Coordinates of C-alpha atoms in Angstrom, one line a residue:
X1 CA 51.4 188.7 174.1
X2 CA 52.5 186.9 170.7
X3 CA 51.1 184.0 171.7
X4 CA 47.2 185.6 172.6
X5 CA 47.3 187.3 169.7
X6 CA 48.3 184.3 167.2
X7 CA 45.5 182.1 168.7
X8 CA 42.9 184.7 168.7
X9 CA 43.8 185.8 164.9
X10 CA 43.5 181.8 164.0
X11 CA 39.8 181.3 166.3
X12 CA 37.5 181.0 164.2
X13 CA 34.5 180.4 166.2
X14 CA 32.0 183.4 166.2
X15 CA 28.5 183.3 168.0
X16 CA 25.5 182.9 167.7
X17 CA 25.0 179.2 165.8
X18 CA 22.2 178.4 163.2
X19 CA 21.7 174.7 161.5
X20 CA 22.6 174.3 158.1
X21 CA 21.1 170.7 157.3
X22 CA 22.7 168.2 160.1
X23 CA 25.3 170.6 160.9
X24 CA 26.6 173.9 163.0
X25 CA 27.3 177.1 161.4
X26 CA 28.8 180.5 163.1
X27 CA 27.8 183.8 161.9
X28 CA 30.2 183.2 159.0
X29 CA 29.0 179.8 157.9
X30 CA 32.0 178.1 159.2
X31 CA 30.8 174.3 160.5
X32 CA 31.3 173.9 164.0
X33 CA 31.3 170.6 166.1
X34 CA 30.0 170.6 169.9
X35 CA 31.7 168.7 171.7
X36 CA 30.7 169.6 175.3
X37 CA 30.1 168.3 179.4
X38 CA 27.7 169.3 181.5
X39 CA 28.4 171.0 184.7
X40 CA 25.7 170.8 187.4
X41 CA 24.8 171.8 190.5
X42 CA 22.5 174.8 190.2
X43 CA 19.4 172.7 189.6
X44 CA 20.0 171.4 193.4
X45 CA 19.3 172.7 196.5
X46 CA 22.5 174.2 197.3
X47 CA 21.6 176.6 193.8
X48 CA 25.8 176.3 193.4
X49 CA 27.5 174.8 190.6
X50 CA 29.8 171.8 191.8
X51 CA 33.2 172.5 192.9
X52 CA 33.0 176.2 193.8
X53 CA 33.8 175.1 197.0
X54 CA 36.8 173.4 196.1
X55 CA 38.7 176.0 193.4
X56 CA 38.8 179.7 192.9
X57 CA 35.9 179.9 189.7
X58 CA 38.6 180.8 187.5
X59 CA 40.3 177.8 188.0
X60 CA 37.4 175.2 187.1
X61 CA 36.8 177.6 184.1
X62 CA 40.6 177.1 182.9
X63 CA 40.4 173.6 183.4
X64 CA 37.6 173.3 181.6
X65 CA 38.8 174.7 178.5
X66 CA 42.4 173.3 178.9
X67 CA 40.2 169.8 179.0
X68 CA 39.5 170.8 175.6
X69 CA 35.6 171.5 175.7
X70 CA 34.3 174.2 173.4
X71 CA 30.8 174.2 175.1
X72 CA 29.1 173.4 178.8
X73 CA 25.5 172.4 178.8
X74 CA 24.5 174.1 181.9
X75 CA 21.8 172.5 184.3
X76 CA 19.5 175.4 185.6
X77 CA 15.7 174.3 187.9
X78 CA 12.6 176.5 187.4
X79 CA 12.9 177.2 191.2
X80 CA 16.8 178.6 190.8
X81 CA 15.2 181.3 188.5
X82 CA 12.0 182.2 190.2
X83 CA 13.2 182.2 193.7
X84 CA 17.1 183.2 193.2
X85 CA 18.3 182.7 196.6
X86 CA 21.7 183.4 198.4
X87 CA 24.0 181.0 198.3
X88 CA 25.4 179.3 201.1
X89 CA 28.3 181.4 202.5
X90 CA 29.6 178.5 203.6
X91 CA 30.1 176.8 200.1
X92 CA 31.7 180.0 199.0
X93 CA 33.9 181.7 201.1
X94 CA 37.2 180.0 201.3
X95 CA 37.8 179.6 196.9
X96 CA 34.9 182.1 195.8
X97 CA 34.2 184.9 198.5
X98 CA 33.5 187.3 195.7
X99 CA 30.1 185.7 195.4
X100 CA 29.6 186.2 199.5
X101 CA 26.0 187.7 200.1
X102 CA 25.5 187.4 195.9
X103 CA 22.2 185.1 194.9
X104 CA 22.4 182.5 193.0
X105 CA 22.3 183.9 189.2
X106 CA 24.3 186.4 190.3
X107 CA 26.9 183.5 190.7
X108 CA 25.7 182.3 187.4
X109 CA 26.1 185.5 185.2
X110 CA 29.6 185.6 186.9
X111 CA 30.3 181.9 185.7
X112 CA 28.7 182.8 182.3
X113 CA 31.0 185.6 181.9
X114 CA 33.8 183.3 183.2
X115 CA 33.4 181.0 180.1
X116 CA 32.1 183.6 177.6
X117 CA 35.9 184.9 178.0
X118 CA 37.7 181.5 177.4
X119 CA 35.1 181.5 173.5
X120 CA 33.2 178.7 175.6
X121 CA 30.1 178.4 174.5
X122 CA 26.8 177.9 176.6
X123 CA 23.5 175.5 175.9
X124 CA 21.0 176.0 179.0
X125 CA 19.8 173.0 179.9
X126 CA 15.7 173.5 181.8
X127 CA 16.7 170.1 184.3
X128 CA 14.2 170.2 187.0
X129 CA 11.0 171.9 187.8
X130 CA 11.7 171.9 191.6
X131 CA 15.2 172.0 192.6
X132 CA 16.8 168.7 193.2
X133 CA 18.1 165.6 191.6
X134 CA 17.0 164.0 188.5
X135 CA 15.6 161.2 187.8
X136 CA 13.1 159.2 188.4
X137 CA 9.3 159.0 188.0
X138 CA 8.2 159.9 191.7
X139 CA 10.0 163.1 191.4
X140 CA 7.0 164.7 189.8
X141 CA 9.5 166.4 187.5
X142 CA 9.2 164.1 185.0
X143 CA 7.0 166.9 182.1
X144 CA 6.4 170.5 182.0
X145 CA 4.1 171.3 185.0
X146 CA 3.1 169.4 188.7
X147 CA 1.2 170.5 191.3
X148 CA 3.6 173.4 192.4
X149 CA 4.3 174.6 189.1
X150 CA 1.9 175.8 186.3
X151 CA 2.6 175.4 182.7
X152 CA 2.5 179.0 181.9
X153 CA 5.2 179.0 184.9
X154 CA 7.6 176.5 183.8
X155 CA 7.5 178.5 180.7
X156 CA 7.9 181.8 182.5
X157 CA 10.9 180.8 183.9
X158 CA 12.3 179.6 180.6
X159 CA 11.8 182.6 178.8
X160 CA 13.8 184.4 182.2
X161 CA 16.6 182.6 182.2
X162 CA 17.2 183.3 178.2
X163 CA 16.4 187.3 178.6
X164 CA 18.9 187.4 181.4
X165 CA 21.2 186.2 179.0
X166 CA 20.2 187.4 175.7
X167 CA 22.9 189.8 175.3
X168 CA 25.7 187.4 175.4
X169 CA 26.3 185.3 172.2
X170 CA 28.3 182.4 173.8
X171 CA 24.8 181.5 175.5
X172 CA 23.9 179.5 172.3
X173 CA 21.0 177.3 173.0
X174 CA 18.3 176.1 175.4
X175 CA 17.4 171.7 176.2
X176 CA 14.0 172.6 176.4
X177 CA 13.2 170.0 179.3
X178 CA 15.4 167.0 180.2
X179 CA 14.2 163.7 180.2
X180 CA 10.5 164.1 179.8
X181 CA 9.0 160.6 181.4
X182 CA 6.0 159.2 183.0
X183 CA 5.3 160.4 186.1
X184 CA 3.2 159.6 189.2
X185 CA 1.2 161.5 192.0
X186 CA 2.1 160.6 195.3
X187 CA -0.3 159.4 197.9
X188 CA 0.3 162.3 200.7
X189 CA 3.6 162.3 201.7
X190 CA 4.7 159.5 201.2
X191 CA 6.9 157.4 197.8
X192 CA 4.0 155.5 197.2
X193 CA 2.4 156.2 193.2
X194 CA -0.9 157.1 193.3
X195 CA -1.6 154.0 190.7
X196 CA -4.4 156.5 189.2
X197 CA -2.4 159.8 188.1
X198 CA -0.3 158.4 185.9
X199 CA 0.8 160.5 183.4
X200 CA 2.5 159.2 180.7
X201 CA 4.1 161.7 178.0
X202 CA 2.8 160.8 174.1
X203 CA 4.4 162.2 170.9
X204 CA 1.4 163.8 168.7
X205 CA -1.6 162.0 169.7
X206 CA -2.8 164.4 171.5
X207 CA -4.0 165.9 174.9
X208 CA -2.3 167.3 177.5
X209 CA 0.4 165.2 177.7
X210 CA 1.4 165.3 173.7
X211 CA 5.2 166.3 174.4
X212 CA 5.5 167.2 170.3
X213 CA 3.0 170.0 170.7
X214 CA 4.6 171.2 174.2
X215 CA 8.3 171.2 172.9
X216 CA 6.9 173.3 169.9
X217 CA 5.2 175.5 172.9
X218 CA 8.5 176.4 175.0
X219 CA 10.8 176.1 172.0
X220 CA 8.8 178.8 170.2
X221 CA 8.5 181.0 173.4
X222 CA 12.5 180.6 173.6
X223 CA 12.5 182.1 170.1
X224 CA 9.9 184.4 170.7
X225 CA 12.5 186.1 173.5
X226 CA 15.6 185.2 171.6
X227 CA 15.2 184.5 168.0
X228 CA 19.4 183.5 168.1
X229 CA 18.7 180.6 170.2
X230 CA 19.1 176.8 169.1
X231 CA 16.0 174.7 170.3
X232 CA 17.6 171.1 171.6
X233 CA 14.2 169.0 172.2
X234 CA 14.9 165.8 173.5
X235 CA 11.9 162.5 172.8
X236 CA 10.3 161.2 176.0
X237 CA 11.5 158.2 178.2
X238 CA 9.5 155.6 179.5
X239 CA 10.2 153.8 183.2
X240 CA 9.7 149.8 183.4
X241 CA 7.4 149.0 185.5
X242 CA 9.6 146.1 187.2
X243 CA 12.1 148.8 187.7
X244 CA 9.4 151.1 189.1
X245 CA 8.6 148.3 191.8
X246 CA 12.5 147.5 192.6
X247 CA 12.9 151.0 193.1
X248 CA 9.8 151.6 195.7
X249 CA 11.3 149.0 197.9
X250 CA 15.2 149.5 198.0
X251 CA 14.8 153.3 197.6
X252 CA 14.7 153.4 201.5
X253 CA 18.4 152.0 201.2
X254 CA 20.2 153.2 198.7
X255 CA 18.1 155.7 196.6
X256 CA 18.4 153.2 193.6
X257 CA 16.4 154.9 190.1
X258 CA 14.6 152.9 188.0
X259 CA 16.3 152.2 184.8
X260 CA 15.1 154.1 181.8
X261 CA 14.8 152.1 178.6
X262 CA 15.1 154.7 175.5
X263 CA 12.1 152.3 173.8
X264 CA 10.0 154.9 171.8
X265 CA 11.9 157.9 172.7
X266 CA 12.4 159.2 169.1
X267 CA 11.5 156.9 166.6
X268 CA 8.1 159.0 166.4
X269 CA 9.9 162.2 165.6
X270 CA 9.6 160.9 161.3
X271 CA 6.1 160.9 161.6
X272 CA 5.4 164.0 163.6
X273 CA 8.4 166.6 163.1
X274 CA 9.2 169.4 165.4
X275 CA 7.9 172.9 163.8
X276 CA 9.4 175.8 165.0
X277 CA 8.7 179.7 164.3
X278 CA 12.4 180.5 163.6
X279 CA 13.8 178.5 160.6
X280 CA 17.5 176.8 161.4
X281 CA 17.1 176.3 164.9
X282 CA 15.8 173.1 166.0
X283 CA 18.4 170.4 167.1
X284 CA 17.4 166.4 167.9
X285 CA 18.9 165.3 170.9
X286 CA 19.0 162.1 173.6
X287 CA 20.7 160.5 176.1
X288 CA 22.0 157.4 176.1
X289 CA 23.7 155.5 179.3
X290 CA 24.1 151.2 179.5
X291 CA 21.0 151.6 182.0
X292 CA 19.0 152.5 179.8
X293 CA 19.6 149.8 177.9
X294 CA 16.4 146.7 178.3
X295 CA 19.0 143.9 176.7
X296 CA 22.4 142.6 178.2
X297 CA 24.6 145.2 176.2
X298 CA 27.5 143.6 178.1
X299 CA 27.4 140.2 175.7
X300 CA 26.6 142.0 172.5
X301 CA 28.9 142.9 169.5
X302 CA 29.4 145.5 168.0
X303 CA 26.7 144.9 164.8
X304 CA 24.0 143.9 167.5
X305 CA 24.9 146.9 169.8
X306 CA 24.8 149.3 166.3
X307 CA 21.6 147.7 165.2
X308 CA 19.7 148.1 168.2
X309 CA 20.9 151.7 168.8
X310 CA 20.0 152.8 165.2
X311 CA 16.3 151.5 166.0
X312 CA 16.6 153.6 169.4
X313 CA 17.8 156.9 168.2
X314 CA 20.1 156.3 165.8
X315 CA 17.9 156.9 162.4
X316 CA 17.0 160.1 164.1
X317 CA 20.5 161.4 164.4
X318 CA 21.0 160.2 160.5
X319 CA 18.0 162.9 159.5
X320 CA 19.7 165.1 156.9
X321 CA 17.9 168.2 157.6
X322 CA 18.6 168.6 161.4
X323 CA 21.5 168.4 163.7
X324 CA 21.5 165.5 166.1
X325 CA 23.0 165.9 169.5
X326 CA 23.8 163.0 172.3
X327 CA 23.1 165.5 175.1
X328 CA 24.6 162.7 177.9
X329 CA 26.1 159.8 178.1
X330 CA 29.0 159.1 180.7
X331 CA 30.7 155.7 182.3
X332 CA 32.8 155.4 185.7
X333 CA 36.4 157.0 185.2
X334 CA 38.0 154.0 185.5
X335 CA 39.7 151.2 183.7
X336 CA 36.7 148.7 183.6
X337 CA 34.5 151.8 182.5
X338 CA 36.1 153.0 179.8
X339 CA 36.4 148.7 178.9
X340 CA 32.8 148.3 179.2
X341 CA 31.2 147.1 175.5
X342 CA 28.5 150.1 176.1
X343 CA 31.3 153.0 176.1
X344 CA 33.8 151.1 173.3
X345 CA 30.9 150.7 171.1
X346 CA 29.2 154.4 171.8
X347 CA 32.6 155.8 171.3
X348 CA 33.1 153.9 168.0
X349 CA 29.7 154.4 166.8
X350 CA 30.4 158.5 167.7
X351 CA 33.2 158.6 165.9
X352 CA 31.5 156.8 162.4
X353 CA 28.6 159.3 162.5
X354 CA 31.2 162.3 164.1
X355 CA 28.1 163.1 166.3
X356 CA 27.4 166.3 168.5
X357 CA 27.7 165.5 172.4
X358 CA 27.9 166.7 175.6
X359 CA 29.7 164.2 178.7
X360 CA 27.7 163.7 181.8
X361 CA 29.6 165.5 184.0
X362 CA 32.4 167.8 184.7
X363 CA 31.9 167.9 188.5
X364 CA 33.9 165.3 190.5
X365 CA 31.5 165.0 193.1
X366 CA 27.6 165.2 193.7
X367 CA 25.0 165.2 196.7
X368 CA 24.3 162.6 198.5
X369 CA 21.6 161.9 199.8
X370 CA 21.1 161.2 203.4
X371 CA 18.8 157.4 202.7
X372 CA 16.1 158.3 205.4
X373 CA 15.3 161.2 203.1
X374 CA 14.4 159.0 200.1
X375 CA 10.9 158.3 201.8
X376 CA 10.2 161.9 201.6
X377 CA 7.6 163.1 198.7
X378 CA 8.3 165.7 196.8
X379 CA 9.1 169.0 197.4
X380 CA 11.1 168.1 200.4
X381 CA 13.4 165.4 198.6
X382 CA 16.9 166.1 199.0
X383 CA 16.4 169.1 201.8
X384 CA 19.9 168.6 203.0
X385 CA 22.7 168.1 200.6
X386 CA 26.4 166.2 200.8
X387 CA 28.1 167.5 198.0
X388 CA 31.4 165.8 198.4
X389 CA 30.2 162.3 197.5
X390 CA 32.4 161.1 194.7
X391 CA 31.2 161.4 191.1
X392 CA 32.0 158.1 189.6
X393 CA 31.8 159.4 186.0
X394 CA 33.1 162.9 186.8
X395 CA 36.2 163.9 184.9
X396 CA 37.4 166.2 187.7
X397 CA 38.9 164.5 191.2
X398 CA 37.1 165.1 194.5
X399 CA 39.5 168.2 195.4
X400 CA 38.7 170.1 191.8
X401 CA 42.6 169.7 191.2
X402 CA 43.1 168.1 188.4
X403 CA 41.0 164.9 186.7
X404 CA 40.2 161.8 188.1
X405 CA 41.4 159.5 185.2
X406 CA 43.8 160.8 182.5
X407 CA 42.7 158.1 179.5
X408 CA 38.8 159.1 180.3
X409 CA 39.5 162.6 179.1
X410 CA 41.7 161.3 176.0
X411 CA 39.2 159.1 174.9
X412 CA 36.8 162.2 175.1
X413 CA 39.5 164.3 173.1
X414 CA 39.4 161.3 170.6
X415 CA 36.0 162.8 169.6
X416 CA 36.3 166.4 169.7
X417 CA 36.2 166.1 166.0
X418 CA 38.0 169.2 164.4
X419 CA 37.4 168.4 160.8
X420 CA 33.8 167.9 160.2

């Protein structure tokens, strides 16, 4: 009883968050660093967070704060929100069977509360259009609308999910759309690109594809619902064409993505800023993994490595006036991963700029994909899940016990910067 009342005289941290310059303020202007991990699984088809059917909710929250997170950013599809279905009874009734017979935001609110308790705070991240996994560019998820979702229905959907939760100040934020990329029709139902609807995402030229103009569109709307909420607008990604054609013909085998080269994903943004209705609320963010990389980070030092990310994204997240934040980045829990050049120099280069992040992912396992179903077009991609496929860069273990490898999460806690 001493104890809970000594650490909740000393927390500090009080909801909602505004920008003040580059940084994070509470309600009483204290600076506040994010240092978050995503936890997914509600953007899928299974509409259920990972590892729900592994520990009692409870204990993955408690974990999660023990790890020493003080934010999740929290993967959500437009088709969770618009069709809320019940979740699979199956998934839930051995660790969870509170949430037996309860649809999927019902499961969320109760995970929301969960977190809300342990002063954890939320940043909603819009993931997928359809429900499924992300990414790639024949997943026709790649911008703000496809031919089974309207853009005054993605936005719809938005503005749902941040009413639902508008009465709960630990729901801090919204990632307007995640990894906004060129994108292809399909010719009928197949994985073959329609090599005439491509559409390819621009930043303030223009037309219905300018992603400046769109952001402003559903960040605004956020505000419009919620005028507490932080806007996190990510640039746009582009897919290499060679990697487009590797991926068309090994995706029957092994579901391979293209790689995703951050070339031009925010070095626009100082030419044609984000302008939002509600002053203090827009955030810069990105995501950054080695695959995205077009050069052989492997062989590079440290000054090459540094100079190539500050072209990238780097000057961005050196703006004075708004708050940068490295929404994912991740490498295998392992040994080698955390001795790859790409995470030694990402963590250094964190820790000179004591950057805002969020760790790709929580979750020690994800859905795999049955191969046949990789020839399948869109919506019917990923019908049947197997979530107990190892995550190689999740924190937690395959049983939700515990986490996977001890020095990933201390490296982690290395940047959960305190003094800021």
């Amino acid at each position: 009883m001493i104890l809970t009342l000594l650490l909740s005289a000393v927390s500090c941290l009080q909801p909602p968050l505004a920008t003040q310059g580059k940084f994070f303020v509470d309600v009483n202007g204290e600076k506040i660093h994010l240092h978050c991990s995503a936890w997914s699984g509600v953007h899928q088809k299974e509409f259920l967070n990972y590892g729900m059917e592994n520990q009692p909710l409870s204990v993955l929250a408690d974990n999660f704060k023990s790890a020493g997170f003080n934010c999740v950013r929290y993967q959500f599809s437009a088709q969770v929100v618009k069709t809320n279905p019940v979740v699979n009874t199956t998934l839930v009734e051995k660790y969870n069977p509170q949430f037996i017979g309860k649809t999927a935001l019902e499961v969320v609110d109760s995970v929301f509360a969960e977190l809300s308790k342990r002063e954890i705070m939320i940043i909603l991240d819009y993931h997928m259009l359809d429900a499924g996994g992300c990414c790639s560019p024949l997943d026709q998820n790649g911008g703000w609308y496809n031919s089974r979702w309207s853009k005054e229905d993605v936005q719809a959907q938005l503005v749902t999910m941040v009413n639902r939760y508008k009465s709960n100040p630990w729901v801090i934020g919204v990632d307007v759309r995640n990894e906004v990329r060129s994108m292809y029709d399909l010719i009928g139902n197949t994985q073959i690109p329609n090599p005439f609807s491509l559409f390819m995402p621009n930043w303030g030229q223009g037309g219905s594809w300018d992603w400046a103009v769109e952001a402003e569109r559903l960040g605004n709307a956020v505000l419009a619902a919620n005028p507490n909420m932080l806007i996190m607008i990510q640039g746009f990604y582009q897919i290499q064409l060679s990697e487009l054609w590797f991926w068309l013909t090994h995706s029957k085998n092994n579901c391979r993505r293209p790689r995703i080269p951050q070339v031009l994903t925010l070095d626009q943004i100082k030419r044609r800023p984000i302008n939002l209705n509600v002053p203090q609320r827009l955030v810069y963010s990105c995501h950054t993994y080695d695959f995205f990389y077009d050069f052989d980070v492997y062989n590079m030092t440290y000054t090459e490595w540094k100079s190539q990310t500050q072209y990238y994204w780097g000057d961005v997240a050196d703006l004075p006036d708004v708050p940068f934040f490295l929404g994912e980045f991740g490498t295998n829990h392992n040994a080698d991963g955390l001795n790859t050049n790409f995470f030694k120099y990402l963590m250094q280069y964190i820790k000179e700029k004591k950057m805002h992040w969020a760790y790709w992912a929580y979750e020690g396992t994800y859905a795999n994909p049955n191969p046949s179903q990789c020839a399948l077009a869109p919506p019917s991609f990923l019908i049947n899940e197997d979530r107990t496929m190892m995550n190689s860069y999740g924190l937690l273990n395959t049983t939700y016990n515990g986490f996977a490898y001890p020095p990933q999460l201390a490296e982690l806690q290395s940047i959960m910067f305190k003094d800021i």
